[in-house]
Every structure is written in C-alpha cells, then in structure tokens.
Amino acid sequence: MTVLPSGEEAGLSSSQTMVDGGSGCPVLAGEDLSFSDISGNRDDGLDDLIQRILRRNCASVCKLATPCDPDIRRVVGKIVSEIAADLEARMLKAAPRKGRANYLRGKGRANDPLDAWAAEILEWAGSQSLPSSTGSRHSKDSRPTRLAADYVAPFFESFMLFVAHNIKEHFRNHGATGGLNPEDCRLILPVIDKNMEVERTDLHSADDDSSTDYDSLTDYVSPTDFVSVECGMFPLSSSVERQATPAPHLIVADVEIVGHPDDFNEAELRLATKTKALFFNQHNRRFAWGLTAFSCTIHAYVFGTDGIWASTAMDISSAKGRRAFISLLVDWSLCSVDRLGFDPSIRYVVDGSVGGPYLEIDVHEVDESTGNVGHCTYYSQRCVGTTDHLTGRRLRYFAASTSRETLNTPAFLIKDVWTTSCGDSANDTRESSFLNVLHAEFDKSSEFSSSFSRLVSTGPVYINRGDTLVADSTATAFVELPSTIQDTAKDSSNVQGSSSSKAQRSSSSSVRQHRRTVTKWAGNMISAADNQSQVVIAVADAMVALNAAYAKCKILHGNISDRAILLQKTVDGVKGILADFDNVSYAGDEAGAAEAPELKLFQSIRSLEDPGAVRTRLDDWESLLYLVCWLGTFGVNQAQRAAYTARHAAGLEPYLPIMAWNRGTAIEIAQAKRSHMDTLATFEEDILNRMRDINGPLSHLAEDIHRALFLHPGCSGTRLIPTRQVRNVGMPVAAPAPGVERNPLVLRNGAANMAAILVDLFDVLARHRNMALAALNAGQAAKGSKAVTLPSAGPSMKHYRDEVSLAGPSKRPRY
C-alpha cells in the first residue's frame, strides 16, 4: 500500500491509502440509478442538449485549470517552458531519421523513452503531410487530414507520458520549488480503456459501383472510428507508463478520439455520455473535464452545472499548439483539486479498519455573532440518491454519521445541491425556513410530528482560496468562463462546428449556490422499496402530510418527485415521509422562475409551460401521477431499474412514449404530457399498458389518479379548445369572445372543481393504501411472519373519506 500524496490537492484525505496504480480500489456504494439515465445512454436527448448549451472556441477554457496562487503560476509556467523546449529539441533531433521504417514500434527506437515518445509525437505532428501509402493509419478517403482513431491514440498517450515523465523528473531534481510541494502534485497518465467498437465498412459497400482497384488495398485494414482513453491521476511515485484501469474516483477526464470528421459530433455525444457516468460515480464532483481529438487537433471541454464550454483548437502540428496542450496537462498535474473539478470539502478515504472506503463531508456553519465560518465533519459510506444530469440541478443525498464507528447506522441525511439563488445567495434559506414553519406547527401534535424531515443545519459550502474561505458557487467555480451561451455562426471550414451551432441559444447567467442541508435520518429514498405496495403506502402518507401542511400553513410543495418522498421501514411496517423543500411556496404566491426545479420529468404541464404561473394543489397531485407512472414503468428500486437499463442497452426494450417526459425542452415535455393525459384511451395506450405490471398496484393507482385529475366532468382532458361565439335565443349577454381558448388545466382550478377533484383524489389514496396494506399483510402471513400493524387507515386518514367509488368503474382487472 502506498499513500497518495496531497490530502487536499488529490481530493483525498491525508490518511487515504490506495493500491499501487489505482487498480483494485473499491468504489463507494451507491443505492440508486439516476432517472436521467433510465431512458438509455444514447436516447435521452443528449445530442439536442449539447446543441443547445455548448459554447465553442472559448479561449478561457484551459485557464480554468491554471493554479490560483501567482507564485505557483510562475513555477508552472517555468515547467511548461522547460517541457516545451525539451520536446522541440528532441523532435528536431529525430527529424533527420524521419521515414516510416524508423517508426515501427519496437524497432529503431532510442533507449531513452523521452526520445522514443518525442519521435512518435513528431510522426503525429507530421502525419498530415504523409502520403496515402500509410494504409490503415488513414481512413478510406486517403486524405492526409483524416487519420484513423487507432492511429492517433498511441501518439496521444505518448504525449501524456512525455509530459508526466518531465514533471516527475523536475521534482526529483528540484524538490519543492516556489511554494509548490511534491506532495501537492500528481501524474496524469493514460488509462487503457479503448473502445474499438465501430468500424467503417462503407469502403466495401455493395452499393458502391465505382471502379475502385481493390487489389491495391490488400494491406488495408478498416480503421477504427472511435477510441476512448481515460486520464487518471496517480502519485508522483508511480511509474510513467500506460496504467491499468484505476478506481473510478481517480479518473480526471475522458478522451474521445475520432477518426473521421463526419463523426466528430458523435464523439462529443460519446464524451457527454461518459461524463454523465463520471458524475454518477464520483460523488465529490463540482464539474468535469473532457477532451476530444481529431487528426492533429485537440479540444478541451468543461461540463458545468448549466453549460458546456469547448476550448479553441490545440493543433499538435504546430509548436504553439503543442505548448498549449503541455500547459493543460501540467496544470492538471499541479493545480488544486477544485480546479480539476473535484470538491475539496468532500474527501474520499480508503480505510480497511472500517470496512472499506468512505467520504469525509464538511458541513459549514456561520457563527452569527462573529461571522466566523466553522465546520463539522460527517462520514458516509452510502450515496442514497442522485439526480445527476449532464447539467442542471445537480443533487446528491448521503446517509451520514458524525463518527467513523457509526457508519453502518447513519443518523443524518445530507443533501448536497447546486441551487439557483436569488439576491444574496448566502442568505438563501428557503428550505430551512419552511421546515421551521412546519415543525413549529406540527410539533404541538404527535400526529404529524414525524411526517416531515427534521432540519439540523443548512448553509453554503465554503472552499479555500489561498488563506480565505469563500462561498462556493458557479461564479466561483467558472470565474474564467463566459457566463452566457451565445449564438455563433456556422463555419463550414471548421469540422468541429459542423452541426452544433445551428441550435445554440442564449442562456441566462444565473448563479447557482452550492449548499448542504443536514436533516435527521428519517428513512431511505423511495427506491429502497421492496415492492409496489410499499410505494403506494409511502406516497399516500406523504400526500396526507402535504395536505395537512396546506391546511395549517398554506404550503405547496412544488417538487413532488422520487427525492421528495422518503420510505421509513420499521418492525411494524412502512411509512412515507415528506422531504426536499427547496421549491416550497405559499398558496397564492407566484412561483419564482429562478427556483423552478430543472428536473422537468415530474413537473405539471402548467408549470412547464409557464414557470411563473401561480401554483395550486393540483400541480403537486399531477406531479405525483407522473412519479407513480415512472416508477410503475421502470421499477420501484435499484435492482428493477438496473435490469431495465441493461435490457434497453442490449436492444431488448422498445422505445416507450413515457421517455418523452425526460428529454427536450420544457414545452416539448409539456406537449408530450398533454397528448398522453388527454383521454383515458391515450393514457392507457401510451402509459398504462407499457408498465412492468399492468395489473399491479401502481398501474391501478395511476389509472384512478388520472381519472380524478384529468377526467373530471366539466374540465376533462388537456386539449386547448377555441370557443366560438354562438348566437342562440336566451344566450347570456356576456358570451365568451371569439378565439378564447378553453384550457381544462385552468378550468379545473376553479373553487368548485378543485374541491370535488381533491375529494376524489383523497378517496383514491384511501382505497389504494388499504389495499396495499392488505397485500403486505397477506404476504407476511404467507411467509409466517408478523403482520404489519400500522393502522388500517394510516396517519391522519380522517382527512380521507371512507371508500367512495369514483365515477365510472375501471375497465381493467383489480389486483
């Protein structure tokens, strides 16, 4: 075992140990699959997202990795100059020996690995002028600028090894210089992870009737279009060579090498897909880096909370371009951990004495009397929930303890979130203020005292900037980058701009504040459910608690989702708890657009179409319907969702209409939901009949909620119907004007309609909760176990009416 240098700089505590080379290091447990990934990595709208939010040719992208300290910057600049000069000298020395015979691997090479790497970089730099006789090193077009990805990949790796070797030698010869200590540095080395999965076959297409001389292509090997190379961080003591795959928490960036200009946008899509996986696996990520390479051109990418930025081109065929790439690799090796995209306030620790890896998580608190920032360290071995998208409302939940000895019995739930702030972000305490209101009201009564998550602390996350603590935000993280995404003109001469510029639109430059909220451990995410009956009970309890919150405090939740309902398991059964109050508002208040959740999957149609519209109770119920449908389709727990994702990736699952709820713009999602919800026929065809168990508890619950919410007499459906002025005898004078639309989603919010709809909805929950409880008891009895002893009507079921049937019987069999 070796100690990885730099507690802060490598994103790990000073006590962390790791296996040499990084392989074999266990991964922190995660208990949930992100809903954003369920639709499949290739089908979830990433391409459209990239086209809308990617800003190209940002000269400041690589500056984001530059060390903050001016003294360290000077040292880094000196090291970059040394490496660049050494590379140019070695390339010049190798130039007279230029010739393909000298470039066969393992033959005619100098003993000095630096000379060998420099010779390979020289071949790469000069490859655009090589004749087409180089065969498989070029794609079928035999054009010098189109190099096969598997030809470029070894040279790319040699460049990384050349830089890493020089960095290691610098510290071996000089030790600490200019305030830069060896323990604060790392080597960035290539990791063997090549995906040669796609090969061009159109050269031998049966439809090609050209007079190609195939005899002259006997040495031709179909080149690989895509090669993936991961960049990992390793101790300075590591050997400078291609590494075996390390633990996921040591990966710095993914590299996608493309072999054909027409496939460049596909390479960007692959890079985005890999980055989503990086966010999902690395629980201490603030943002992420990525690289693409085509021919001799390299671009760096930064994936932030609200945008993607691509650097200007680094052209390896020029000395200036080579120096730019050297500078980036040196910065990655010597910068602080937050410049790499990691969060210095969350440290990954491997400790065999506590049964594996765990996280140290700092939660900061401000002393109101002195203004001093202190912190409490929590410990976690489980990330119990994540809604990581490529961009947007990045959110993680950790089951945590205040000591390492109690890791297996967490007492707290930490929510780590980048939330949109209004005004003074440091004083944004929306969730804490509403939780305080709820507990001030309900702690007087035992009935609902345990129905809401209980606040321990909340506040911004602070990071070090030299000797100063600053509140972490997107303004802090991306200070070097443009704050908005601007329109750019398509440049047909630029391969990298071939398709993404056409849909780029302006984006708001709102600041996201990095915050952590600690609540007492109340239960797991709803994905911890064992079966659908447990989910039914949990959502019923949560909605009853929300109804009580409205009755006493006039509070609307605003974000009913899989993160808003916790499942508490006890020896007596299960219980649902309401959580995640980031988007709560008082009834009648306008919904602040800045506070609207980016997780559009569960939002109501009106909230998607008009984020500033006044919310009503029916918006929360509509969100519940979408949650029930999604869980019923893709699975209620991790095992079921993982099984679906695997089948989908293997092509065994067809496209489902419900996937349209999780891709595209808000308006596009709203249109899809309007189509699916309009009638019982469309709802059954597109949603109910596609569920895992069309006769299961969630399917029937969804059917009855839909019936009550969208098919209420007088305001049924979702279609916008223009009303016409018709002159009839006895017609009222105040007739509707021509062209006015009849919007059922507005009509249902009338006082009489809403009251009747809510009665029906509570009737639905009462009946389904009782049936779910009976099903659980029957299952327990079959196993010879103790029956669930929760009250048959659950907490506060007096708010329900007893067993009132809905208008019109269901056509589908009951479970």
PDB file of C-alpha atoms in Angstrom, residues 719-725 736-743:
ATOM      1  CA  ARG A 719     -56.740  19.874 -25.208  1.00  0.00           C
ATOM      2  CA  LEU A 720     -56.886  23.616 -25.766  1.00  0.00           C
ATOM      3  CA  ILE A 721     -60.237  24.167 -27.489  1.00  0.00           C
ATOM      4  CA  PRO A 722     -61.062  27.595 -29.020  1.00  0.00           C
ATOM      5  CA  THR A 723     -64.584  28.718 -28.042  1.00  0.00           C
ATOM      6  CA  ARG A 724     -66.850  30.289 -30.665  1.00  0.00           C
ATOM      7  CA  GLN A 725     -69.420  32.998 -30.136  1.00  0.00           C
ATOM      8  CA  PRO A 736     -67.016  34.376 -24.498  1.00  0.00           C
ATOM      9  CA  ALA A 737     -65.171  36.314 -27.164  1.00  0.00           C
ATOM     10  CA  PRO A 738     -64.164  34.552 -30.377  1.00  0.00           C
ATOM     11  CA  GLY A 739     -60.771  32.867 -30.251  1.00  0.00           C
ATOM     12  CA  VAL A 740     -60.630  32.452 -26.469  1.00  0.00           C
ATOM     13  CA  GLU A 741     -59.219  29.034 -25.593  1.00  0.00           C
ATOM     14  CA  ARG A 742     -60.852  26.625 -23.215  1.00  0.00           C
ATOM     15  CA  ASN A 743     -57.966  25.244 -21.157  1.00  0.00           C
TER      16      ASN A 743
END
